[in-house]
Amino acid sequence: MKAWRDQILRAGRTIMPTPEGKVGILVDRPIFVGIASGGMFAGDKANQPDFLTPYLSAALGCIGLKTVHYLPLQAAAFMDEASVIERRHSLVATIEPSMASI
């Protein structure tokens, strides 16, 4: 993750240093992040802390990408293959309405 971040957060390429602090120079656009997890990291039944989504939101926000949509496929370890496929299809179907506003 750090290697990815070091390649994405680049002074003069994606971040411009200013006297007021760093400013992201990319034009905001929708970003869709698919997350597959064996356990639960969000919601009422979360059994582990969610470190990923706040970290990615902060990293992408630094470069100007603030419209981030997460597609979490949680508890996959407790589902049969058909349920995982069905859930994945339903998550992907949520992308189209988000794209209509672009």
N, CA, C and O of each residue as an XYZ file, in Angstrom:
408
protein
N       0.819     -1.181      0.000
C       0.000      0.000      0.000
C       0.871      1.255      0.000
O       0.567      2.229     -0.690
N       1.950      1.228      0.773
C       2.825      2.394      0.799
C       3.480      2.616     -0.558
O       3.608      3.757     -0.999
N       3.895      1.545     -1.225
C       4.507      1.678     -2.551
C       3.510      2.291     -3.539
O       3.877      3.143     -4.348
N       2.245      1.851     -3.469
C       1.208      2.427     -4.328
C       1.048      3.914     -4.034
O       1.020      4.742     -4.944
N       0.944      4.238     -2.748
C       0.766      5.633     -2.352
C       1.933      6.488     -2.835
O       1.730      7.604     -3.315
N       3.153      5.968     -2.710
C       4.326      6.727     -3.140
C       4.319      6.983     -4.644
O       4.872      7.985     -5.097
N       3.710      6.106     -5.418
C       3.628      6.311     -6.861
C       2.498      7.267     -7.249
O       2.583      7.940     -8.276
N       1.456      7.331     -6.445
C       0.293      8.158     -6.753
C       0.438      9.585     -6.226
O       0.104     10.537     -6.931
N       0.929      9.745     -5.004
C       1.067     11.072     -4.396
C       2.434     11.635     -4.770
O       3.422     11.400     -4.074
N       2.485     12.377     -5.869
C       3.749     12.869     -6.412
C       3.723     14.393     -6.513
O       2.892     14.974     -7.212
N       4.651     15.017     -5.800
C       4.772     16.484     -5.853
C       5.060     16.908     -7.291
O       5.927     16.347     -7.960
N       4.320     17.901     -7.744
C       4.489     18.411     -9.100
C       3.728     17.632    -10.158
O       3.584     18.108    -11.285
N       3.239     16.444     -9.822
C       2.468     15.639    -10.783
C       1.017     15.477    -10.362
O       0.112     15.619    -11.185
N       0.789     15.184     -9.095
C      -0.584     15.034     -8.609
C      -0.860     15.961     -7.431
O      -2.016     16.193     -7.076
N       0.197     16.489     -6.829
C       0.068     17.423     -5.703
C       0.959     18.626     -5.975
O       2.113     18.478     -6.378
N       0.419     19.804     -5.753
C       1.204     21.013     -5.918
C       1.408     21.652     -4.545
O       0.440     22.022     -3.881
N       2.675     21.782     -4.119
C       2.924     22.456     -2.847
C       2.660     23.962     -2.988
O       3.090     24.590     -3.956
N       1.956     24.519     -2.019
C       1.690     25.961     -1.996
C       2.007     26.467     -0.596
O       2.176     25.668      0.324
N       2.091     27.787     -0.421
C       2.338     28.319      0.924
C       1.248     27.931      1.924
O       1.507     27.863      3.126
N       0.026     27.676      1.435
C      -1.082     27.288      2.314
C      -1.109     25.792      2.581
O      -1.893     25.334      3.412
N      -0.280     25.029      1.904
C      -0.259     23.575      2.040
C      -0.377     22.918      0.682
O      -0.413     23.598     -0.344
N      -0.437     21.613      0.672
C      -0.517     20.899     -0.601
C      -1.919     20.973     -1.192
O      -2.917     20.999     -0.472
N      -1.969     21.005     -2.516
C      -3.226     21.082     -3.243
C      -3.218     20.003     -4.321
O      -2.268     19.897     -5.097
N      -4.279     19.207     -4.362
C      -4.395     18.192     -5.401
C      -4.650     18.843     -6.739
O      -5.449     19.775     -6.832
N      -3.983     18.368     -7.781
C      -4.115     19.009     -9.083
C      -4.920     18.185    -10.087
O      -5.100     18.616    -11.225
N      -5.406     17.014     -9.691
C      -6.252     16.237    -10.594
C      -7.684     16.751    -10.524
O      -8.142     17.203     -9.474
N      -8.375     16.679    -11.635
C      -9.781     17.078    -11.691
C     -10.609     15.963    -11.061
O     -10.450     14.790    -11.398
N     -11.498     16.346    -10.137
C     -12.329     15.352     -9.456
C     -13.194     14.614    -10.462
O     -13.747     15.213    -11.384
N     -13.302     13.329    -10.276
C     -14.169     12.460    -11.075
C     -14.543     11.285    -10.191
O     -13.854     11.027     -9.205
N     -15.594     10.575    -10.505
C     -15.968      9.439     -9.656
C     -14.908      8.337     -9.696
O     -14.407      7.967    -10.759
N     -14.587      7.832     -8.526
C     -13.664      6.721     -8.360
C     -14.458      5.600     -7.702
O     -15.132      5.824     -6.697
N     -14.382      4.408     -8.257
C     -15.079      3.245     -7.719
C     -14.040      2.257     -7.217
O     -13.151      1.840     -7.960
N     -14.163      1.884     -5.943
C     -13.200      0.988     -5.318
C     -13.935     -0.262     -4.859
O     -14.790     -0.201     -3.976
N     -13.601     -1.385     -5.458
C     -14.164     -2.664     -5.035
C     -13.329     -3.244     -3.908
O     -12.104     -3.315     -4.010
N     -13.983     -3.656     -2.841
C     -13.285     -4.218     -1.685
C     -13.910     -5.573     -1.364
O     -15.105     -5.664     -1.081
N     -13.102     -6.612     -1.410
C     -13.571     -7.942     -1.013
C     -12.943     -8.273      0.328
O     -11.736     -8.118      0.514
N     -13.764     -8.729      1.259
C     -13.288     -9.020      2.607
C     -13.943    -10.299      3.111
O     -15.137    -10.527      2.913
N     -13.143    -11.118      3.760
C     -13.688    -12.338      4.348
C     -14.551    -12.052      5.555
O     -15.481    -12.807      5.839
N     -14.264    -10.973      6.277
C     -15.021    -10.586      7.465
C     -15.819     -9.322      7.223
O     -15.959     -8.857      6.092
N     -16.342     -8.773      8.316
C     -17.126     -7.536      8.257
C     -16.276     -6.394      8.798
O     -15.725     -6.488      9.895
N     -16.170     -5.311      8.022
C     -15.402     -4.157      8.476
C     -16.247     -2.905      8.582
O     -15.748     -1.870      9.025
N     -17.500     -2.964      8.193
C     -18.394     -1.812      8.281
C     -19.790     -2.300      8.669
O     -20.140     -3.460      8.449
N     -20.568     -1.406      9.241
C     -21.932     -1.745      9.622
C     -22.028     -2.252     11.051
O     -21.047     -2.261     11.795
N     -23.230     -2.674     11.415
C     -23.510     -3.119     12.784
C     -22.754     -4.381     13.188
O     -22.438     -4.569     14.363
N     -22.467     -5.233     12.226
C     -21.823     -6.512     12.535
C     -20.313     -6.489     12.285
O     -19.693     -7.545     12.157
N     -19.725     -5.310     12.215
C     -18.286     -5.203     11.961
C     -17.505     -5.892     13.073
O     -17.740     -5.651     14.257
N     -16.572     -6.751     12.673
C     -15.757     -7.452     13.658
C     -14.273     -7.090     13.532
O     -13.409     -7.742     14.119
N     -14.002     -6.051     12.765
C     -12.644     -5.537     12.631
C     -12.746     -4.069     12.251
O     -13.732     -3.669     11.633
N     -11.763     -3.261     12.598
C     -11.826     -1.845     12.247
C     -11.622     -1.632     10.745
O     -10.928     -2.402     10.082
N     -12.234     -0.586     10.235
C     -12.095     -0.223      8.826
C     -10.972      0.805      8.700
O     -11.182      1.997      8.925
N      -9.794      0.340      8.342
C      -8.675      1.240      8.115
C      -8.576      1.636      6.645
O      -8.030      2.693      6.326
N      -9.091      0.810      5.760
C      -8.887      0.999      4.331
C      -9.629      2.205      3.768
O      -9.013      3.055      3.126
N     -10.937      2.299      3.993
C     -11.700      3.355      3.324
C     -11.297      4.758      3.784
O     -11.199      5.643      2.935
N     -11.057      5.017      5.073
C     -10.596      6.368      5.426
C      -9.215      6.675      4.827
O      -8.956      7.802      4.405
N      -8.341      5.678      4.792
C      -7.004      5.868      4.236
C      -7.076      6.197      2.745
O      -6.453      7.155      2.288
N      -7.835      5.403      1.989
C      -7.967      5.659      0.558
C      -8.642      6.999      0.284
O      -8.233      7.725     -0.621
N      -9.669      7.329      1.057
C     -10.341      8.619      0.871
C      -9.373      9.770      1.097
O      -9.379     10.744      0.344
N      -8.542      9.663      2.130
C      -7.565     10.719      2.413
C      -6.511     10.801      1.315
O      -6.178     11.893      0.855
N      -5.983      9.650      0.892
C      -4.942      9.636     -0.140
C      -5.472     10.184     -1.459
O      -4.826     11.021     -2.088
N      -6.638      9.718     -1.878
C      -7.209     10.201     -3.134
C      -7.627     11.658     -3.042
O      -7.498     12.405     -4.012
N      -8.132     12.072     -1.868
C      -8.510     13.471     -1.666
C      -7.326     14.410     -1.776
O      -7.471     15.542     -2.238
N      -6.157     13.953     -1.358
C      -4.939     14.781     -1.443
C      -4.607     15.162     -2.875
O      -4.023     16.219     -3.114
N      -4.968     14.325     -3.819
C      -4.620     14.601     -5.212
C      -5.787     15.210     -5.985
O      -5.673     15.466     -7.183
N      -6.919     15.444     -5.295
C      -8.059     16.107     -5.914
C      -9.240     15.207     -6.217
O     -10.277     15.684     -6.678
N      -9.102     13.913     -5.966
C     -10.191     12.974     -6.249
C     -11.013     12.775     -4.984
O     -10.630     12.011     -4.098
N     -12.139     13.463     -4.907
C     -12.928     13.476     -3.680
C     -14.231     12.682     -3.791
O     -14.875     12.424     -2.774
N     -14.629     12.296     -4.990
C     -15.865     11.548     -5.189
C     -15.526     10.066     -5.268
O     -15.339      9.515     -6.352
N     -15.450      9.431     -4.103
C     -15.040      8.034     -4.016
C     -16.247      7.193     -3.605
O     -16.905      7.474     -2.604
N     -16.521      6.164     -4.391
C     -17.616      5.234     -4.100
C     -16.999      3.882     -3.765
O     -16.196      3.355     -4.535
N     -17.369      3.325     -2.627
C     -16.859      2.021     -2.214
C     -17.904      0.954     -2.482
O     -19.087      1.137     -2.197
N     -17.453     -0.160     -3.032
C     -18.304     -1.308     -3.316
C     -17.810     -2.460     -2.452
O     -16.999     -3.271     -2.900
N     -18.303     -2.536     -1.199
C     -17.777     -3.548     -0.274
C     -18.483     -4.891     -0.383
O     -19.696     -4.988     -0.196
N     -17.720     -5.909     -0.684
C     -18.220     -7.281     -0.666
C     -17.680     -7.901      0.619
O     -16.576     -8.445      0.650
N     -18.486     -7.808      1.681
C     -18.057     -8.218      3.015
C     -18.536     -9.632      3.340
O     -19.501    -10.133      2.761
N     -17.842    -10.248      4.270
C     -18.189    -11.573      4.805
C     -18.202    -12.651      3.725
O     -18.968    -13.610      3.817
N     -17.366    -12.502      2.710
C     -17.315    -13.483      1.622
C     -16.896    -14.863      2.126
O     -17.247    -15.875      1.520
N     -16.156    -14.911      3.216
C     -15.715    -16.204      3.765
C     -16.897    -17.027      4.294
O     -16.789    -18.242      4.462
N     -18.011    -16.363      4.550
C     -19.169    -17.043      5.123
C     -20.273    -17.281      4.089
O     -21.363    -17.735      4.437
N     -19.991    -16.973      2.820
C     -20.989    -17.141      1.755
C     -20.590    -18.278      0.833
O     -19.410    -18.593      0.679
N     -21.597    -18.889      0.224
C     -21.271    -19.851     -0.825
C     -20.964    -19.080     -2.110
O     -21.223    -17.880     -2.194
N     -20.425    -19.756     -3.085
C     -19.972    -19.090     -4.311
C     -21.104    -18.358     -5.025
O     -20.898    -17.257     -5.535
N     -22.280    -18.946     -5.070
C     -23.422    -18.316     -5.744
C     -23.806    -17.007     -5.058
O     -24.140    -16.031     -5.730
N     -23.760    -16.979     -3.735
C     -24.091    -15.760     -2.995
C     -23.063    -14.664     -3.249
O     -23.419    -13.493     -3.382
N     -21.796    -15.041     -3.317
C     -20.746    -14.065     -3.599
C     -20.948    -13.461     -4.986
O     -20.840    -12.248     -5.164
N     -21.240    -14.309     -5.960
C     -21.459    -13.824     -7.327
C     -22.677    -12.913     -7.390
O     -22.638    -11.868     -8.040
N     -23.748    -13.298     -6.726
C     -24.961    -12.469     -6.702
C     -24.689    -11.117     -6.059
O     -25.115    -10.086     -6.578
N     -23.984    -11.114     -4.937
C     -23.657     -9.862     -4.238
C     -22.758     -8.984     -5.107
O     -22.945     -7.769     -5.167
N     -21.782     -9.600     -5.780
C     -20.893     -8.843     -6.660
C     -21.683     -8.174     -7.774
O     -21.456     -7.002     -8.074
N     -22.607     -8.901     -8.390
C     -23.429     -8.326     -9.459
C     -24.280     -7.170     -8.942
O     -24.450     -6.170     -9.639
N     -24.814     -7.294     -7.737
C     -25.635     -6.207     -7.192
C     -24.786     -4.972     -6.893
O     -25.248     -3.845     -7.072
N     -23.552     -5.176     -6.441
C     -22.664     -4.036     -6.197
C     -22.293     -3.334     -7.506
O     -22.294     -2.105     -7.579
N     -21.981     -4.109     -8.524
C     -21.628     -3.527     -9.819
C     -22.821     -2.773    -10.400
O     -22.638     -1.751    -11.060
N     -24.028     -3.257    -10.168
C     -25.233     -2.578    -10.665
C     -25.413     -1.202    -10.041
O     -26.089     -0.354    -10.622
N     -24.829     -0.962     -8.879
C     -24.957      0.355     -8.244
C     -24.099      1.410     -8.947
O     -24.279      2.604     -8.708
N     -23.183      0.994     -9.798
C     -22.313      1.951    -10.488
C     -23.089      2.772    -11.519
O     -22.870      3.978    -11.625
N     -23.981      2.153    -12.270
C     -24.686      2.855    -13.332
C     -25.433      4.097    -12.852
O     -25.281      5.150    -13.471
N     -26.235      4.035    -11.778
C     -26.912      5.264    -11.324
C     -25.915      6.361    -10.926
O     -26.180      7.543    -11.146
N     -24.791      5.985    -10.351
C     -23.788      6.979     -9.976
C     -23.188      7.644    -11.209
O     -22.858      8.829    -11.174
N     -23.046      6.906    -12.277
C     -22.457      7.439    -13.502
C     -23.430      8.357    -14.244
O     -22.996      9.194    -15.035
N     -24.728      8.218    -14.005
C     -25.724      9.023    -14.712
C     -25.586     10.507    -14.372
O     -25.971     11.363    -15.169
N     -25.044     10.813    -13.207
C     -24.932     12.222    -12.797
C     -23.681     12.897    -13.338
O     -23.428     14.062    -13.034
N     -22.901     12.183    -14.131
C     -21.649     12.754    -14.658
C     -21.910     13.553    -15.903
O     -20.979     14.107    -16.486
